[in-house]
CSV table of C-alpha atoms in Angstrom, one decimal:
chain,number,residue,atom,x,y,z
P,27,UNK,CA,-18.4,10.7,-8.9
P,28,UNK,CA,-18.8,8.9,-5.3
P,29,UNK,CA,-18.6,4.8,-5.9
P,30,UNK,CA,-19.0,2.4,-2.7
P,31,UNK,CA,-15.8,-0.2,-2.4
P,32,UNK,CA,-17.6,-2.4,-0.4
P,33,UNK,CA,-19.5,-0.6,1.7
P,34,UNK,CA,-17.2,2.6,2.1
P,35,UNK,CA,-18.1,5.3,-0.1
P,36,UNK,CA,-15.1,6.7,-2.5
P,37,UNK,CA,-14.5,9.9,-4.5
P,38,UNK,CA,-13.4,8.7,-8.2
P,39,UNK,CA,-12.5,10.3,-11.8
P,40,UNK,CA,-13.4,8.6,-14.6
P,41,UNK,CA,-12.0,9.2,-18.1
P,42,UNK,CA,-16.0,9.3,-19.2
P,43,UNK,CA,-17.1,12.3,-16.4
P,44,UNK,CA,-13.4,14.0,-17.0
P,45,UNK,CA,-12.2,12.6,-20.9
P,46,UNK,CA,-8.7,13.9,-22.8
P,47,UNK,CA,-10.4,16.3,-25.0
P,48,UNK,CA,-11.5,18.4,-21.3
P,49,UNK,CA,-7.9,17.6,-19.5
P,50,UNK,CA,-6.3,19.1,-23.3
P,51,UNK,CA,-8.5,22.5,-22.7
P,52,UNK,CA,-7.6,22.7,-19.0
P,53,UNK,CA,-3.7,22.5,-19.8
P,54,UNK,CA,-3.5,23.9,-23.1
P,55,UNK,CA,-1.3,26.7,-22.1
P,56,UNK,CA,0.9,24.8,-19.9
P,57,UNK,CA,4.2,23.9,-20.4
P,58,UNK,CA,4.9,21.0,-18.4
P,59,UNK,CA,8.2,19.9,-17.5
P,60,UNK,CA,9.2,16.3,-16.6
P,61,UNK,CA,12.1,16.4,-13.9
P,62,UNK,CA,14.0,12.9,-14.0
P,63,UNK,CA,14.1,10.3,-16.7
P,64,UNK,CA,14.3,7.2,-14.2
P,65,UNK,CA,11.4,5.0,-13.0
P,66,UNK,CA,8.3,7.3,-13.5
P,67,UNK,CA,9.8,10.1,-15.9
P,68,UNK,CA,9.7,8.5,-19.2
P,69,UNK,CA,6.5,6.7,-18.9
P,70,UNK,CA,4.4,9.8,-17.8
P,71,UNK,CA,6.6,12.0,-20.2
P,72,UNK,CA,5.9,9.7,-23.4
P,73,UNK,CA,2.3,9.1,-22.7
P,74,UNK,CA,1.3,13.2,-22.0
P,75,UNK,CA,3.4,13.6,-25.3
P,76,UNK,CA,1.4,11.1,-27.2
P,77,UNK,CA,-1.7,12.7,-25.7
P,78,UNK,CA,-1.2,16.0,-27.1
P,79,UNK,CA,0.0,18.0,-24.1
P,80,UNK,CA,3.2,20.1,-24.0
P,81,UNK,CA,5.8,18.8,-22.6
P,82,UNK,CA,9.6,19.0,-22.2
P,83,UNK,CA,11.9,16.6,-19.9
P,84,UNK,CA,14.9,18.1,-17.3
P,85,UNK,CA,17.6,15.6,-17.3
P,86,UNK,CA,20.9,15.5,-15.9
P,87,UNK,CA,23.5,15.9,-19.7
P,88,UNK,CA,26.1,13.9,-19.8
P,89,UNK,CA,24.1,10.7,-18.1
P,90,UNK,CA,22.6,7.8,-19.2
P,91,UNK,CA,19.0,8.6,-18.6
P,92,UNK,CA,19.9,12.1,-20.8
P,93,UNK,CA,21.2,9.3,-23.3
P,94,UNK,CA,17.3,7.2,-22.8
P,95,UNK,CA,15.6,10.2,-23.7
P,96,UNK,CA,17.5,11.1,-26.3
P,97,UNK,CA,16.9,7.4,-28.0
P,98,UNK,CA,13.1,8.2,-26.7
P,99,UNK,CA,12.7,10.6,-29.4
P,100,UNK,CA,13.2,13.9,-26.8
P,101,UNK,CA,15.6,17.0,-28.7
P,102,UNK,CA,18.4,18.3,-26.7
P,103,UNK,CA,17.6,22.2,-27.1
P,104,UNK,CA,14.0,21.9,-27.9
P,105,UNK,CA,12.2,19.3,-25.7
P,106,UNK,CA,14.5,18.0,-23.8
P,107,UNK,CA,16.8,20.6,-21.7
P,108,UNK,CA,19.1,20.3,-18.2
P,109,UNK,CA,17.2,20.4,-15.0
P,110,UNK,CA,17.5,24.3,-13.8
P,111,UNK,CA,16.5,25.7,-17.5
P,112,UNK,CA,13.6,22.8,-17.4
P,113,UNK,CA,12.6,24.1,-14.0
P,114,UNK,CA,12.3,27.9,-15.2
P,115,UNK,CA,10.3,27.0,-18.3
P,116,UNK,CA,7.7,24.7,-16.7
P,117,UNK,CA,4.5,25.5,-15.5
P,118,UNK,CA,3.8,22.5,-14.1
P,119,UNK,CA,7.1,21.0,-12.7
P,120,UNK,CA,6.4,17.3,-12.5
P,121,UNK,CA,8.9,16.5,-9.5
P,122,UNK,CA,9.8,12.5,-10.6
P,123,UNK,CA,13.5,12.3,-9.4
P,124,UNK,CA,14.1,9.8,-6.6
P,125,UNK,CA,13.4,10.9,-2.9
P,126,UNK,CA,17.3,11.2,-2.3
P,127,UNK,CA,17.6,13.1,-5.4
P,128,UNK,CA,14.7,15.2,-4.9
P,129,UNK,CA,16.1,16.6,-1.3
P,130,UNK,CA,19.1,17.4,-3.3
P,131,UNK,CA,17.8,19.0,-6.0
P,132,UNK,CA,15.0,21.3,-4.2
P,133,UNK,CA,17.1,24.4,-3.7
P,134,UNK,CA,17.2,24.6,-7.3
P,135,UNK,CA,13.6,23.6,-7.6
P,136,UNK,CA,11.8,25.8,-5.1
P,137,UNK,CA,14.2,29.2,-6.7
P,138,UNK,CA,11.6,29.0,-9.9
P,139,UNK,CA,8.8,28.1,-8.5
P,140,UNK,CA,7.0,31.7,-9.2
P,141,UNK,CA,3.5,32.3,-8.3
P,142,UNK,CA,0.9,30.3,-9.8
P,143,UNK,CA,2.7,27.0,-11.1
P,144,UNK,CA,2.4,23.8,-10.1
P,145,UNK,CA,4.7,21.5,-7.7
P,146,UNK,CA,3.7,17.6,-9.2
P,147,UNK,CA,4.5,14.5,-7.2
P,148,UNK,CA,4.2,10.6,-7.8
P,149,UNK,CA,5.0,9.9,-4.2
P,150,UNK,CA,3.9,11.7,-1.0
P,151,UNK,CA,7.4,11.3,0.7
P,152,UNK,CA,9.1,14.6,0.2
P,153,UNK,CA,6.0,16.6,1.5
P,154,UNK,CA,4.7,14.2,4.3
P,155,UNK,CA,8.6,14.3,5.9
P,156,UNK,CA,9.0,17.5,5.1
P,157,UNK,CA,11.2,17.8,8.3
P,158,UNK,CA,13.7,15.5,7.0
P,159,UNK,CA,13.4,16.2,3.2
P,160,UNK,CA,13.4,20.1,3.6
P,161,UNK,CA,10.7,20.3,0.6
P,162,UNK,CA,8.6,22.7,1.9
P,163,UNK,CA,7.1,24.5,-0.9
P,164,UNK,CA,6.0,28.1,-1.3
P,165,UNK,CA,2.3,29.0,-0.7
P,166,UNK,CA,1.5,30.9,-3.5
P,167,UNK,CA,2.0,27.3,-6.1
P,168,UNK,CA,-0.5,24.3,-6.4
P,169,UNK,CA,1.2,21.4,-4.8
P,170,UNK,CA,-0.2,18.6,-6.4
P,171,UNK,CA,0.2,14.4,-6.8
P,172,UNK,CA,-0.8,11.7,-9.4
P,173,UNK,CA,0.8,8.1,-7.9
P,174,UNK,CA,0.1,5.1,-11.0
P,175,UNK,CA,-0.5,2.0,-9.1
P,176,UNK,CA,2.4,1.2,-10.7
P,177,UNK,CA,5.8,1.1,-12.6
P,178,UNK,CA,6.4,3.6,-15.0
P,179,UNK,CA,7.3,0.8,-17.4
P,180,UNK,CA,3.9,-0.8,-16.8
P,181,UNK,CA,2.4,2.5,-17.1
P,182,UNK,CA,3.6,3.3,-20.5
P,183,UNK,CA,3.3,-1.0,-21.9
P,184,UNK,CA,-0.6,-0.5,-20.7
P,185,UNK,CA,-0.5,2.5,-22.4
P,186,UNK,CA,0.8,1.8,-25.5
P,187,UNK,CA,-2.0,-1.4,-25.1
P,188,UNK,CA,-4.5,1.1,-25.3
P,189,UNK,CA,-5.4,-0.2,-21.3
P,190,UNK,CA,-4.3,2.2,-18.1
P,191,UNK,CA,-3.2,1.6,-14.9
P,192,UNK,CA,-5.1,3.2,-11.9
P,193,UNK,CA,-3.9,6.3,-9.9
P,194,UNK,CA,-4.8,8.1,-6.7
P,195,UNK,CA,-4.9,11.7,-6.6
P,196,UNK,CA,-3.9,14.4,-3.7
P,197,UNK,CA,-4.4,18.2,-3.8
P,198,UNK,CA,-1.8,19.1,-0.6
P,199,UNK,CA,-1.9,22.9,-1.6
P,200,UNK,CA,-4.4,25.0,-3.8
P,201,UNK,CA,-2.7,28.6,-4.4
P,202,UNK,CA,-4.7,29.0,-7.7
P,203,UNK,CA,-8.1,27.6,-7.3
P,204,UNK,CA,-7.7,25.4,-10.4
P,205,UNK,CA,-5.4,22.6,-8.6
P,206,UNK,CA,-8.3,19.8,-8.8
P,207,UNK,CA,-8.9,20.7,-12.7
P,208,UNK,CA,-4.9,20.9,-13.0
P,209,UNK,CA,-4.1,17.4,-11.0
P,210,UNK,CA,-7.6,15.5,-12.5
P,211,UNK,CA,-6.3,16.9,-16.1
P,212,UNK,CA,-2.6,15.6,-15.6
P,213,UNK,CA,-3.8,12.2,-14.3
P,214,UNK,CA,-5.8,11.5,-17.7
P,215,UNK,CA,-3.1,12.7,-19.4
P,216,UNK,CA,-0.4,10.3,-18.2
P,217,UNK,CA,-2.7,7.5,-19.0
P,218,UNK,CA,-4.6,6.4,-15.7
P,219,UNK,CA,-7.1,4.1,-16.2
P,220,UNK,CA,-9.5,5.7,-13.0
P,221,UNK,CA,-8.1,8.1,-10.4
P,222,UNK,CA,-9.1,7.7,-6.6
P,223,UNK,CA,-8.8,10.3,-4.2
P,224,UNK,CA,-6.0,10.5,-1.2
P,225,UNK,CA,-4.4,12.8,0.7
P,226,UNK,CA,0.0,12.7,0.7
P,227,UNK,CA,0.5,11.0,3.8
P,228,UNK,CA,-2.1,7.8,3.1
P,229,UNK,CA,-0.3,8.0,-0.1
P,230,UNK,CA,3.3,7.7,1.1
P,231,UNK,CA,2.4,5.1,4.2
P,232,UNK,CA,0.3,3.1,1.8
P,233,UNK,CA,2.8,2.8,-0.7
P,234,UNK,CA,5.9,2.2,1.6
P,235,UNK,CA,3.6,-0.9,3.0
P,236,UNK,CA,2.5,-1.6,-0.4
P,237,UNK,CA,6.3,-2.2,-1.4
P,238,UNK,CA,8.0,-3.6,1.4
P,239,UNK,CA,4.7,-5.9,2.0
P,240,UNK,CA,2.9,-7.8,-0.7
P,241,UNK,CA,4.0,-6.0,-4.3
P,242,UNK,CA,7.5,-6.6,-3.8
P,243,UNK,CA,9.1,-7.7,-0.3
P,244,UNK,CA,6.8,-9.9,1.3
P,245,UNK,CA,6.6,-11.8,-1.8
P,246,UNK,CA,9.8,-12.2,-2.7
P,247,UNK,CA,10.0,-13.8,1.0
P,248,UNK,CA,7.2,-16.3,0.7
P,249,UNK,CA,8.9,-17.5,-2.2
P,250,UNK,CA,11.9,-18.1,-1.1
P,251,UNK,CA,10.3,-19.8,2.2
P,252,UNK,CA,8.4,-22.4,0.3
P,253,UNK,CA,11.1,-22.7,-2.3
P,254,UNK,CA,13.8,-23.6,0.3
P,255,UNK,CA,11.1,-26.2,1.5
P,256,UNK,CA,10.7,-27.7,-1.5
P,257,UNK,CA,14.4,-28.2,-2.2
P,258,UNK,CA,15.0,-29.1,1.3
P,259,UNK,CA,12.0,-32.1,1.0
P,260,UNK,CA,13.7,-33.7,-2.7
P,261,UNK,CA,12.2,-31.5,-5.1
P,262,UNK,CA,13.9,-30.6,-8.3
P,263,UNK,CA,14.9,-26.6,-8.9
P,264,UNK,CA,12.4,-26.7,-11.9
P,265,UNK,CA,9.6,-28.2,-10.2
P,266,UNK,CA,10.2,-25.9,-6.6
P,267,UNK,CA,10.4,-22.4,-8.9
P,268,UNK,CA,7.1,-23.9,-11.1
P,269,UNK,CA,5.2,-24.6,-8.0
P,270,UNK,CA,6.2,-21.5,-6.4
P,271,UNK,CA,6.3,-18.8,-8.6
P,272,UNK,CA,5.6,-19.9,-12.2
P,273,UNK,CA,1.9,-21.0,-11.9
P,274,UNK,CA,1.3,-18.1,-9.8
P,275,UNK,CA,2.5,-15.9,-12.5
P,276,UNK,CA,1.6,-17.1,-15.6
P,277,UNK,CA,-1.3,-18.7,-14.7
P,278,UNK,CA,-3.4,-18.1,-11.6
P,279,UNK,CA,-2.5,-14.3,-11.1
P,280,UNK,CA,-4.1,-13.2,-14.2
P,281,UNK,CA,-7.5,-15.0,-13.1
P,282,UNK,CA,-7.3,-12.9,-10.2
P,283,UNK,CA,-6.9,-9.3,-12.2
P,284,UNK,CA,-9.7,-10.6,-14.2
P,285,UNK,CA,-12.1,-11.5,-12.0
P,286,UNK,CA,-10.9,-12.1,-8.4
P,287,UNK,CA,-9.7,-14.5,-5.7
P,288,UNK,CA,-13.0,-16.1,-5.5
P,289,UNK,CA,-12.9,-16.7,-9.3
P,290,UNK,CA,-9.4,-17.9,-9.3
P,291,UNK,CA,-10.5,-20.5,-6.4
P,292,UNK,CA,-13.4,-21.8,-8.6
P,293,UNK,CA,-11.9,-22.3,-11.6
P,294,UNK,CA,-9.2,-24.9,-10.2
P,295,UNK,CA,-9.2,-28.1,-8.9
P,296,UNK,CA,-11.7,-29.2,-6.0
P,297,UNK,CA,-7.9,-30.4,-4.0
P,298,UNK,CA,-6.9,-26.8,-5.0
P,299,UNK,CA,-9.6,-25.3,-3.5
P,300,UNK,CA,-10.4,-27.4,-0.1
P,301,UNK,CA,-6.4,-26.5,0.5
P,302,UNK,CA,-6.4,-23.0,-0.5
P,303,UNK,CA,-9.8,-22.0,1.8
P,304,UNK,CA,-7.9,-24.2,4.4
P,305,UNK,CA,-5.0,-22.6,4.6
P,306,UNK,CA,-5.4,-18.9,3.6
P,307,UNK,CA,-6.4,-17.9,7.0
P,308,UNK,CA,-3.6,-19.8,9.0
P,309,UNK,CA,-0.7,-17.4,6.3
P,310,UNK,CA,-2.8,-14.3,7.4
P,311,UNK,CA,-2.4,-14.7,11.6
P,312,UNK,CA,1.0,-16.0,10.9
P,313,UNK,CA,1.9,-12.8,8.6
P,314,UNK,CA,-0.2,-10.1,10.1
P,315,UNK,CA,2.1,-9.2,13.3
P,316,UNK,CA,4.8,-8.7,10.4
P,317,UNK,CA,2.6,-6.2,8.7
P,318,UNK,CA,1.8,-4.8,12.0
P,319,UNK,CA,5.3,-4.2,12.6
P,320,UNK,CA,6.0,-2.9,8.9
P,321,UNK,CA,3.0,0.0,9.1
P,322,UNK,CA,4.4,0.8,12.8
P,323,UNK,CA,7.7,1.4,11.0
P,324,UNK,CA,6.3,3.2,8.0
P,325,UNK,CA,4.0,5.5,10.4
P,326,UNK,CA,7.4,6.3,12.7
P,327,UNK,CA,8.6,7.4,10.1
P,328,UNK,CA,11.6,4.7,10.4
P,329,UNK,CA,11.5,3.4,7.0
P,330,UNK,CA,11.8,7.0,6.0
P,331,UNK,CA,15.1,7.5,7.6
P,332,UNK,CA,16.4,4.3,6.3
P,333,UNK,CA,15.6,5.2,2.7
P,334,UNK,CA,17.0,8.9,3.3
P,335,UNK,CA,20.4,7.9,4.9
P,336,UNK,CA,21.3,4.4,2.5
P,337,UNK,CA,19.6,6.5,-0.8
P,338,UNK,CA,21.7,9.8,0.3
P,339,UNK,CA,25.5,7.7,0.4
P,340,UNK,CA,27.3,7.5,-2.8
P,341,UNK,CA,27.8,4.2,-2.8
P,342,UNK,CA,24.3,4.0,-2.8
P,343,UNK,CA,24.1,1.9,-6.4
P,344,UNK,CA,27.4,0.1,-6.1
P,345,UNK,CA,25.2,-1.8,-2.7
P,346,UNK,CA,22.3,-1.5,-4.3
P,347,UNK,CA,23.8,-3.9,-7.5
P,348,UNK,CA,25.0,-6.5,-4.4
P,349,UNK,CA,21.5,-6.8,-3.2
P,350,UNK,CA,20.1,-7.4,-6.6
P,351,UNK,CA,23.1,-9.6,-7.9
P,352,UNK,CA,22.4,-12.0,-4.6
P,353,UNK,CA,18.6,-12.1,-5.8
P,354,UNK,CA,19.4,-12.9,-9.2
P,355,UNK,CA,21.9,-15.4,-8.5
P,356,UNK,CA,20.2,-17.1,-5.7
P,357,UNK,CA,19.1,-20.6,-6.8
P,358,UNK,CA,15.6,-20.0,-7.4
P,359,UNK,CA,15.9,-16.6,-9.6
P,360,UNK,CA,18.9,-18.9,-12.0
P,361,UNK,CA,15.7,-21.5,-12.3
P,362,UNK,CA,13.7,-18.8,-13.3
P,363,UNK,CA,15.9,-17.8,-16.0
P,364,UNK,CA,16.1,-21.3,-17.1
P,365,UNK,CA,11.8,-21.2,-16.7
P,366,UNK,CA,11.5,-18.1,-18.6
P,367,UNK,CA,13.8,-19.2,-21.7
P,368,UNK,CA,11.7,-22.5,-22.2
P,369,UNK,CA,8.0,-20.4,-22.2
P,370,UNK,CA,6.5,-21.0,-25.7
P,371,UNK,CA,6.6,-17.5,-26.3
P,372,UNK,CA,10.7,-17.7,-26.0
P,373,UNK,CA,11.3,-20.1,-28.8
């Protein structure tokens, strides 16, 4: 169905036009096999298997994540197999290994892709840089994406809830003529709420904004900014990470998701308000050059390289647990901990 977002006009699936019982009949003689037990595999894997679909999961033996799935409930032999044997029993090869371990994995990959399967993504990256990934697929296979709005833990918790969490969809190739039945079908199956259409690069340059702007870095530097001003003016650890990220979490967030900004504004105080209506547009000039700068980096194709050449080294997690170990140990995150261990909820 077409629905207007404001006053552009969008295509969208709903579970009521396309429900399970109609994605169950257009995959019921698929086998679909879940590459990469990670961030997105076991989320998308657990909820299709809940749903009734065949399914089996590729996994590195010998490795933790082979060790998750295992706990998971998958059966070495039987469900759960290594990647190559997972690869030549799929017909629907959901691709869900990282970007690095995608362009590493794709000679193996693209040798069983045999007419008339199906190439899955979550992310548009290794088909919009093609040129640096080398995932170029073969013509004669739907090439198809299903990106939650999401993690996959949030995915599968929402899930599990009975709730879903929104996807886009992208067709990039259609060998078989059912590749909008195939992708719509999948994208019910993992549990999205709604599916809204893309295309793989608005995907990938959306979501590399997305992630480096407002949903995870961008945030995590406006926190820090008016934490350090806090401390730096007299206030207390508990009362900078309250003011700055506990209240916005716990409290005024959630008004947003269930009704929006506006609703949030009305239903705090009349100081909150004047302040907030005051101020909002002030942090958008000051911020929006950054974003600017961000998309010009995304659409260059510069953060691409950068996540290519750090994710390829293998030191790659050894930094990686620096990075996080400086967040988690920075004053405000220790606060947090402190924050979190005195909610009601934790005693």
């Amino acid at each position: 169905m077409k629905l207007k977002f404001g006053t552009v006009e969008e295509n969208v699936v709903t579970r009521e036009e396309f429900p399970l019982e109609k994605a169950k009949e257009v995959l019921k003689d698929e086998v679909i096999a879940v590459l990469g037990y990670g961030v997105q595999g076991p989320g998308q894997a657990l909820n299709l298997k809940d749903n009734g679909f065949n399914v089996i999961v590729g996994q590195r033996k010998n490795s933790k994540t082979w060790d998750k799935a295992v706990e998971d409930g998958w059966v070495p032999g039987e469900t759960l197999f290594e990647l190559e044997e997972a690869c030549e029993k799929g017909t629907v090869i959901q691709f869900l290994l990282s970007d690095a371990g995608q362009i590493a994995l794709w000679p193996t990959v693209k040798k069983h892709l045999t007419p008339g399967k199906a190439l899955y993504f979550s992310h548009g990256f290794g088909i919009t840089y093609k040129e640096k990934t080398g995932i170029v697929p073969p013509e004669d296979v739907d090439v198809i994406l299903i990106a939650p709005k999401g993690s996959g833990t949030s995915l599968r918790r929402m899930f599990v809830e009975g709730r879903g969490l929104n996807s886009s969809y992208a067709i990039y190739q259609d060998a078989t003529g059912k590749a909008k039945d195939r992708v719509v079908a999948l994208g019910i199956g993992v549990g999205s709420g709604y599916l809204f259409e893309t295309d793989f690069y608005r995907e990938v340059t959306s979501d590399l904004t997305g992630e480096r702007g407002t949903l995870m870095g961008a945030i995590q530097g406006i926190f820090a900014a008016q934490y350090e001003v806090l401390r730096a003016n007299g206030h207390t650890p508990s009362e900078a990470f309250n003011e700055t990220v506990e209240e916005l979490t716990q409290s005024l967030m959630p008004l947003v998701a269930e009704n929006g900004m506006d609703w949030m504004y009305a239903n705090c105080s009349t100081t909150a308000q004047r302040g907030a209506l005051d101020w909002w547009k002030p942090f958008r000039d000051a911020t929006k050059p950054v974003f600017e700068e961000l998309y010009k980096s995304v659409k260059d194709g510069k953060e691409a390289n950068k996540s290519i050449e750090s994710n390829s080294k293998s030191d790659y997690r050894v930094k990686l647990e620096g990075e996080l170990k400086e967040l988690r140990e920075s004053e405000m995150w220790q606060a947090g901990a402190v924050v979190r261990q005195l909610r009601p909820e934790n005693n």
